[in-house]
Short mmCIF file of C-alpha atoms in Angstrom, two decimals:
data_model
loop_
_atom_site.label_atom_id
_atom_site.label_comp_id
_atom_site.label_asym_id
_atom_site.label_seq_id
_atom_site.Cartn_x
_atom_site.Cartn_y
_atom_site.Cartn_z
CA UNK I 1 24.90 154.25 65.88
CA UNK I 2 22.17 151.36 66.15
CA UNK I 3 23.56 148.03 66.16
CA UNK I 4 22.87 146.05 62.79
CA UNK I 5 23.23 142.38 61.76
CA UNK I 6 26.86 142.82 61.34
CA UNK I 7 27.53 143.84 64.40
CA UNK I 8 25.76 140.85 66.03
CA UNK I 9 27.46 138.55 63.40
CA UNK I 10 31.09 139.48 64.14
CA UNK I 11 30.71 139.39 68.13
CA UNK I 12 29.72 135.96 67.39
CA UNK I 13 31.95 134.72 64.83
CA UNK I 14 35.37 136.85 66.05
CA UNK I 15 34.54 136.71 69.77
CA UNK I 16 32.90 133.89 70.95
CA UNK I 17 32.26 131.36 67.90
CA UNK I 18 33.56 127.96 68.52
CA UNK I 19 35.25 126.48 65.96
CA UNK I 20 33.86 123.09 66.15
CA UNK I 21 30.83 124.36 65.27
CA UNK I 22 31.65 126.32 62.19
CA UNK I 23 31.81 125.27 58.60
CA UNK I 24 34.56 127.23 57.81
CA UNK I 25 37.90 128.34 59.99
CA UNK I 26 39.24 131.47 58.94
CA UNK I 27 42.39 133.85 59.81
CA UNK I 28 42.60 136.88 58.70
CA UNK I 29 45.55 139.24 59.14
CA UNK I 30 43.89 142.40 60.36
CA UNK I 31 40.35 142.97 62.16
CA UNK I 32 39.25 144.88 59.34
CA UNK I 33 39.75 141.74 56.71
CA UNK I 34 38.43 139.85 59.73
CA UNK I 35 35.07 142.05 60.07
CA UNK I 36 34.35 141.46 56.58
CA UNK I 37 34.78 138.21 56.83
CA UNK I 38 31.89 137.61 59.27
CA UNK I 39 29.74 139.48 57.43
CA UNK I 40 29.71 137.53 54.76
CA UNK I 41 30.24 134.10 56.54
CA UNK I 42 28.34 134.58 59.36
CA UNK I 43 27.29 131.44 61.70
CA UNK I 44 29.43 129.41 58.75
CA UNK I 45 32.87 130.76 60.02
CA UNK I 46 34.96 131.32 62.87
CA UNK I 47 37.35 134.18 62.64
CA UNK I 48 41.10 134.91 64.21
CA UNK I 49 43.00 137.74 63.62
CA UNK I 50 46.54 137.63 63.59
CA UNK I 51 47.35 141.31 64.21
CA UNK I 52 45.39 143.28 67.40
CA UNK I 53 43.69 146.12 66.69
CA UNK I 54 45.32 149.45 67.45
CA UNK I 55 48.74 147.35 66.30
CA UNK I 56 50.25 149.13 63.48
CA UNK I 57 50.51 146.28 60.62
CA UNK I 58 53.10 147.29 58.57
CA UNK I 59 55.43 147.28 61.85
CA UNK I 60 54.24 144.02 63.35
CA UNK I 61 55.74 141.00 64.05
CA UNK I 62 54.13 137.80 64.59
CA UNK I 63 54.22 135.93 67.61
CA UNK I 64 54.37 132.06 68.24
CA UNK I 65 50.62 131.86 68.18
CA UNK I 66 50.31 132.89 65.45
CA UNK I 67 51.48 129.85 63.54
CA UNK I 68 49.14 127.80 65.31
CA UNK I 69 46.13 130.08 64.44
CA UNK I 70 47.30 130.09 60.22
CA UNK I 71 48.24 125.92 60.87
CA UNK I 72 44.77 124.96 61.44
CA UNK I 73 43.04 127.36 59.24
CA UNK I 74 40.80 126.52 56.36
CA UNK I 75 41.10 130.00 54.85
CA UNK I 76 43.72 132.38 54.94
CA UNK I 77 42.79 136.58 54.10
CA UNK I 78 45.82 139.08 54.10
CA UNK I 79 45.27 142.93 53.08
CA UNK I 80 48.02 142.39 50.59
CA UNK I 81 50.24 145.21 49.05
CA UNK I 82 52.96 144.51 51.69
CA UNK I 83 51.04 145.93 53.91
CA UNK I 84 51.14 142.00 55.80
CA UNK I 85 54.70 141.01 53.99
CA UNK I 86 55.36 139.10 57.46
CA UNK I 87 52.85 136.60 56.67
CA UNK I 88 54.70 135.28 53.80
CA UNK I 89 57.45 134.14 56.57
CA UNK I 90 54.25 132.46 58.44
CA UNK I 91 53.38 130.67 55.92
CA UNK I 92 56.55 129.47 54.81
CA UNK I 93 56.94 128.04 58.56
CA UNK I 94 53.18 126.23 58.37
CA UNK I 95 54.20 124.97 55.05
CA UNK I 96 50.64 124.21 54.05
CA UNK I 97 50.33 124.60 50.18
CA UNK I 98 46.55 125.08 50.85
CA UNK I 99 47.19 128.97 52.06
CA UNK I 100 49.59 129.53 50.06
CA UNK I 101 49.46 131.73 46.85
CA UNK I 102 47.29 130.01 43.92
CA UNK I 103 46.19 127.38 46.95
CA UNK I 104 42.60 127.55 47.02
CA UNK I 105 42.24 128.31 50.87
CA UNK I 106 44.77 131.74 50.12
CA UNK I 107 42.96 135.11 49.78
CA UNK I 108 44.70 138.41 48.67
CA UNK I 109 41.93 140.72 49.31
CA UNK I 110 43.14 143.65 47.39
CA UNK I 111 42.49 141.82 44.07
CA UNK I 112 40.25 143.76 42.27
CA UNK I 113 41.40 146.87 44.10
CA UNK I 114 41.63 150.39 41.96
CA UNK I 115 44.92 151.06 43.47
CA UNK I 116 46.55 154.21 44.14
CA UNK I 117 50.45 154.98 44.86
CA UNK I 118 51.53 152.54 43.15
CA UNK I 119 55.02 152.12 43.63
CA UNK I 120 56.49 148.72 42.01
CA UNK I 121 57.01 144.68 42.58
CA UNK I 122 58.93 144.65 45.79
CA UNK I 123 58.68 145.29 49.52
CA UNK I 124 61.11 148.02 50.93
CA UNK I 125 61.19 148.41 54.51
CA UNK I 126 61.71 152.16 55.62
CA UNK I 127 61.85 153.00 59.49
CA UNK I 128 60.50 149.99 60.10
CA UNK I 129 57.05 150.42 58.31
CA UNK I 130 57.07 147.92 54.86
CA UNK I 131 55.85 150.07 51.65
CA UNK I 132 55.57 148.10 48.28
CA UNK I 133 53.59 147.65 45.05
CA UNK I 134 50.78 150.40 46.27
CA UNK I 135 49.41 151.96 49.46
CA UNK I 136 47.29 149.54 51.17
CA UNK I 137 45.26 151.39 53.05
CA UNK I 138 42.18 150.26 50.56
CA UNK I 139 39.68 149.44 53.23
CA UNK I 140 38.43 153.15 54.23
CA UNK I 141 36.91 153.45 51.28
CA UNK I 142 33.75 151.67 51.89
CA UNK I 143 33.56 151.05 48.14
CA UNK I 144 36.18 148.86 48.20
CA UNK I 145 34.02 146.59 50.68
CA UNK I 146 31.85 145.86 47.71
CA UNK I 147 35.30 144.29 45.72
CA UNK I 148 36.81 142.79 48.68
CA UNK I 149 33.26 140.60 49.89
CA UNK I 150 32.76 139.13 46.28
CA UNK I 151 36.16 138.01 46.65
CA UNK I 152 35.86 136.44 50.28
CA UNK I 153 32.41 134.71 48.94
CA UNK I 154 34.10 133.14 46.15
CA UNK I 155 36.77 131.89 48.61
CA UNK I 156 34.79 130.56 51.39
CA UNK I 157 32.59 129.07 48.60
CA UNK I 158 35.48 127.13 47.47
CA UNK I 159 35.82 125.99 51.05
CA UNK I 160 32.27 125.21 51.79
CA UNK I 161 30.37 124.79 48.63
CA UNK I 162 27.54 123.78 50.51
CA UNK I 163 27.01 127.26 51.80
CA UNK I 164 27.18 129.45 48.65
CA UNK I 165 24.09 130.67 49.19
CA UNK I 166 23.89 131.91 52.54
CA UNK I 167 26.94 133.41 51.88
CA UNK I 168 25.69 135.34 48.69
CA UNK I 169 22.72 136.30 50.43
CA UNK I 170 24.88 137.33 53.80
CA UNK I 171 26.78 139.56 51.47
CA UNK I 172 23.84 141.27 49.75
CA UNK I 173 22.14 142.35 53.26
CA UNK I 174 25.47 143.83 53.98
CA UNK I 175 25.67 145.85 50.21
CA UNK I 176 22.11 146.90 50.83
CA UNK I 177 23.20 148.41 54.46
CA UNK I 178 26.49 149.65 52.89
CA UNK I 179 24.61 151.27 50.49
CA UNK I 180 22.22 153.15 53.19
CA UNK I 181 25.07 154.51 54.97
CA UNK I 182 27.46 155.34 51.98
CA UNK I 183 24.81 157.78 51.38
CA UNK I 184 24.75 159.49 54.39
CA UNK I 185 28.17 159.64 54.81
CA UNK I 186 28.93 161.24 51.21
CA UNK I 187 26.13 163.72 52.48
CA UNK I 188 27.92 164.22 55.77
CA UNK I 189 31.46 165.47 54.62
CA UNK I 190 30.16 167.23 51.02
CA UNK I 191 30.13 170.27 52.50
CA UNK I 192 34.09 169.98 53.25
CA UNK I 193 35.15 168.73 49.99
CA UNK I 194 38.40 170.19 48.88
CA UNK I 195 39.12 171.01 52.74
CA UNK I 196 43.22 170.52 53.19
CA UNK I 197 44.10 167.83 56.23
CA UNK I 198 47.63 167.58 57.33
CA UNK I 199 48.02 163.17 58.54
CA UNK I 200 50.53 161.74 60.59
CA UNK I 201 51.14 158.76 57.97
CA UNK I 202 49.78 158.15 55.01
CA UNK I 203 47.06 156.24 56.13
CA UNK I 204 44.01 158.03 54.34
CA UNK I 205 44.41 158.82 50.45
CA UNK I 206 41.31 155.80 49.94
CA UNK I 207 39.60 157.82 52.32
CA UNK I 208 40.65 160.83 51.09
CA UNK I 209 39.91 160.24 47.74
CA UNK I 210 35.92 158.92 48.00
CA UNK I 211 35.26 161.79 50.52
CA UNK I 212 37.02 164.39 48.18
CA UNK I 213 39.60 165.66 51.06
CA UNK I 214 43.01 167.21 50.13
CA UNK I 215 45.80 165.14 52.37
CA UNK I 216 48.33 168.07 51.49
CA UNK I 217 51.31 166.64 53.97
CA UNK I 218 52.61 164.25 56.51
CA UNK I 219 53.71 164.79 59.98
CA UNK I 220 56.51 162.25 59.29
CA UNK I 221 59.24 163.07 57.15
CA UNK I 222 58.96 159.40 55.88
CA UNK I 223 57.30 156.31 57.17
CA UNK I 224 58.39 155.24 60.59
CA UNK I 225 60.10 157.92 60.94
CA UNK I 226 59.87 160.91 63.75
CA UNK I 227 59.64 164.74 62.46
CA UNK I 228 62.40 166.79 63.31
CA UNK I 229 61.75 170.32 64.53
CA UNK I 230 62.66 171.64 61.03
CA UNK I 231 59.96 169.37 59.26
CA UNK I 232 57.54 170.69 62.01
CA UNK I 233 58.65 174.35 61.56
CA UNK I 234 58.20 173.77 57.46
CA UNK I 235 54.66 171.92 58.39
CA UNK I 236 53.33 174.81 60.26
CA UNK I 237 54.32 177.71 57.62
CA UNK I 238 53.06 175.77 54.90
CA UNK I 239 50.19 174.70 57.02
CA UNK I 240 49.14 178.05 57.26
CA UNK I 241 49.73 179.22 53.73
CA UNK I 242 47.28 176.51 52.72
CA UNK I 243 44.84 176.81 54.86
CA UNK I 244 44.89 173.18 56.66
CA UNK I 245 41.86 172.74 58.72
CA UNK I 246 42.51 169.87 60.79
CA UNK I 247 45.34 167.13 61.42
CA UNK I 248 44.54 163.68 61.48
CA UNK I 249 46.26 161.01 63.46
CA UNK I 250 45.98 157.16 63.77
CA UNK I 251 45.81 155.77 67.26
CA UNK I 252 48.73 153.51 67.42
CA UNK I 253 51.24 156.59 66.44
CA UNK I 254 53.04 159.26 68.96
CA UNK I 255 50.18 161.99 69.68
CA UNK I 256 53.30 164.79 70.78
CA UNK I 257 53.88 165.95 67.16
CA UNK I 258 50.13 166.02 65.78
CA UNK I 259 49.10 167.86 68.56
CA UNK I 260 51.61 170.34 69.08
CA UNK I 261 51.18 171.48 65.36
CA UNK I 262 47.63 171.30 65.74
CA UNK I 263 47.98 173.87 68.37
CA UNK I 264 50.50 175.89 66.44
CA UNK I 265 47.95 176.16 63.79
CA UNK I 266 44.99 176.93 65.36
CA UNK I 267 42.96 173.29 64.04
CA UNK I 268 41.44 170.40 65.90
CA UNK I 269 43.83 167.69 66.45
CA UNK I 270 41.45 164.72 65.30
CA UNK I 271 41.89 161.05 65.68
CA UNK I 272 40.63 158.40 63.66
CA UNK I 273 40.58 154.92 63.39
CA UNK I 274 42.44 152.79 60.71
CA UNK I 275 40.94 149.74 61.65
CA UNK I 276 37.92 147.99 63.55
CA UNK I 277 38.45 147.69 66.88
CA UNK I 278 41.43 150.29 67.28
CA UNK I 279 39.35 152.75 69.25
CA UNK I 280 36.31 152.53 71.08
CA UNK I 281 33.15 151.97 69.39
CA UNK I 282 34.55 150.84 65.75
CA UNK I 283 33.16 147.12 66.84
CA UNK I 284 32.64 146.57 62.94
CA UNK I 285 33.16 147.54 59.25
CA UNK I 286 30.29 149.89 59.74
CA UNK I 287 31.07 151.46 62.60
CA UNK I 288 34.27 152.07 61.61
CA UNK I 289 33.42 154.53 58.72
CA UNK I 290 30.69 155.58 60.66
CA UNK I 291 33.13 157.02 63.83
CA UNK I 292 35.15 158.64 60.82
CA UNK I 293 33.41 160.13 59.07
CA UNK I 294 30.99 162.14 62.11
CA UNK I 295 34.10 162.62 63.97
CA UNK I 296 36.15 164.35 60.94
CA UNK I 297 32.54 166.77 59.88
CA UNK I 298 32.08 167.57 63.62
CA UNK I 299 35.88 168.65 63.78
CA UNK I 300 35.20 170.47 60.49
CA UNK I 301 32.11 171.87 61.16
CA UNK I 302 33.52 173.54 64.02
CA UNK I 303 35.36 175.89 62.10
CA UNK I 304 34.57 179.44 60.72
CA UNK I 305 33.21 178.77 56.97
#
């Protein structure tokens, strides 16, 4: 992968950007909000991220710096969906009306968002992972980047006015990359569409869907929750009946499971990464889909056709 402009722009606006030198002070609840953030702010913002990557959101709990990161932000993002429910507490405890919902410094990125699962109104927490109103898991589909940035340009241009227009033109360099590499990943897992994965959690149907996979089953029984040797013994008979090719497994969840029906099956065991920064070389939005998708066709394309 050859380092682009966005690469360079969130090492300096996540990593070492000092605030007092940036227009704009943003927190964002997860790296990947966070990573899209500084590509369309650039050298105008200075990003924090309240959860660490390879932390499992939906099972997070903040931490007293945390309120001091959202207290002296100018802009707020959250993922939304209750996949970042926590942060409503946060911001009760900051108090400042600003990042609040219908404040102007508050952004709910998965406005916008053709949503899938969608379940209802409310939050329900199940084995200690939070599921409401749809999956939010929105982000690995890289055509959701293109909804998400106009959002986060409208918002820091409420913010800033004075920088609309770099951040317009930040955000069209990054559609015209996106674009370049959309293309070569839809080229890069065609051959597998239709192909049946079994996932740990239900992490990928976004993915699943722009990439044409078949997520036919979970490894847990229900969110949060461990699979009991019966759910394993009814994964790996109906694993075989449908001809699963591969299990895929986020990198914050129990490996013991995955791989031991992996190995019953006779498929790679394959991990991907949910989020920026949650396994090595995923230093950016790009990268991110780019790791995915050439690890999940090499793991494919290893198997008999």
């Amino acid at each position: 992968m050859r380092a682009g402009w966005l690469g360079l722009a969130l090492a300096a606006a996540v990593m070492i950007a000092a605030p007092a030198l940036a227009a704009v002070r943003v927190v964002a609840a997860t790296t990947d909000m966070a990573a899209l953030v500084a590509a369309v702010g650039g050298e105008h913002v200075a990003v924090e991220t309240i959860v660490p990557a390879a932390t499992d959101p939906e099972a997070f709990e903040p931490r007293p710096g945390d309120i001091d990161k959202v207290r002296h932000a100018n802009l707020l993002v959250r993922v939304g969906l209750g996949y970042d429910f926590w942060l409503d507490t946060l911001l009760a405890q900051v108090g400042d009306k600003r990042l609040m919902r219908g404040g102007e410094g508050y952004v709910d990125a998965s406005v916008g968002i053709p949503l899938l699962e969608i379940r209802g109104q409310s939050v329900v927490n199940e084995g200690g992972h939070a599921h409401g109103v749809a999956n939010p898991h929105y982000w690995l589909d890289p055509g959701n980047a293109i909804i998400v940035t106009a959002g986060i340009v409208e918002a820091l241009a409420r913010v800033a006015p004075a920088e609309r227009d770099a951040f317009v033109t930040n955000r069209e360099r990054f559609l015209a990359e996106l674009e370049v590499r959309r293309k070569r990943w839809d080229e890069s897992l065609a051959p597998f569409a239709g192909v049946k994965l079994i996932a740990y959690h239900n992490s990928w149907p976004y993915f699943a869907r722009r990439f044409r996979l078949d997520i036919v089953d979970f490894v847990e029984p229900k969110p949060g929750v461990a699979p009991s040797p019966a759910h394993l013994a009814h994964l790996i008979a109906e694993g075989r009946k449908a001809g699963v090719r591969a299990i895929v497994h986020e990198p914050y969840e129990p490996e013991d499971a995955s791989r031991l029906l992996a190995q019953k099956l006779g498929i790679p065991f394959v991990r991907l990464a949910t989020s920026v920064g949650s396994v090595p070389h995923t230093e950016d939005y790009f990268a991110l889909l780019e790791l995915n998708v050439t690890t999940l066709a090499r793991a494919l394309g290893a198997r008999p056709q």
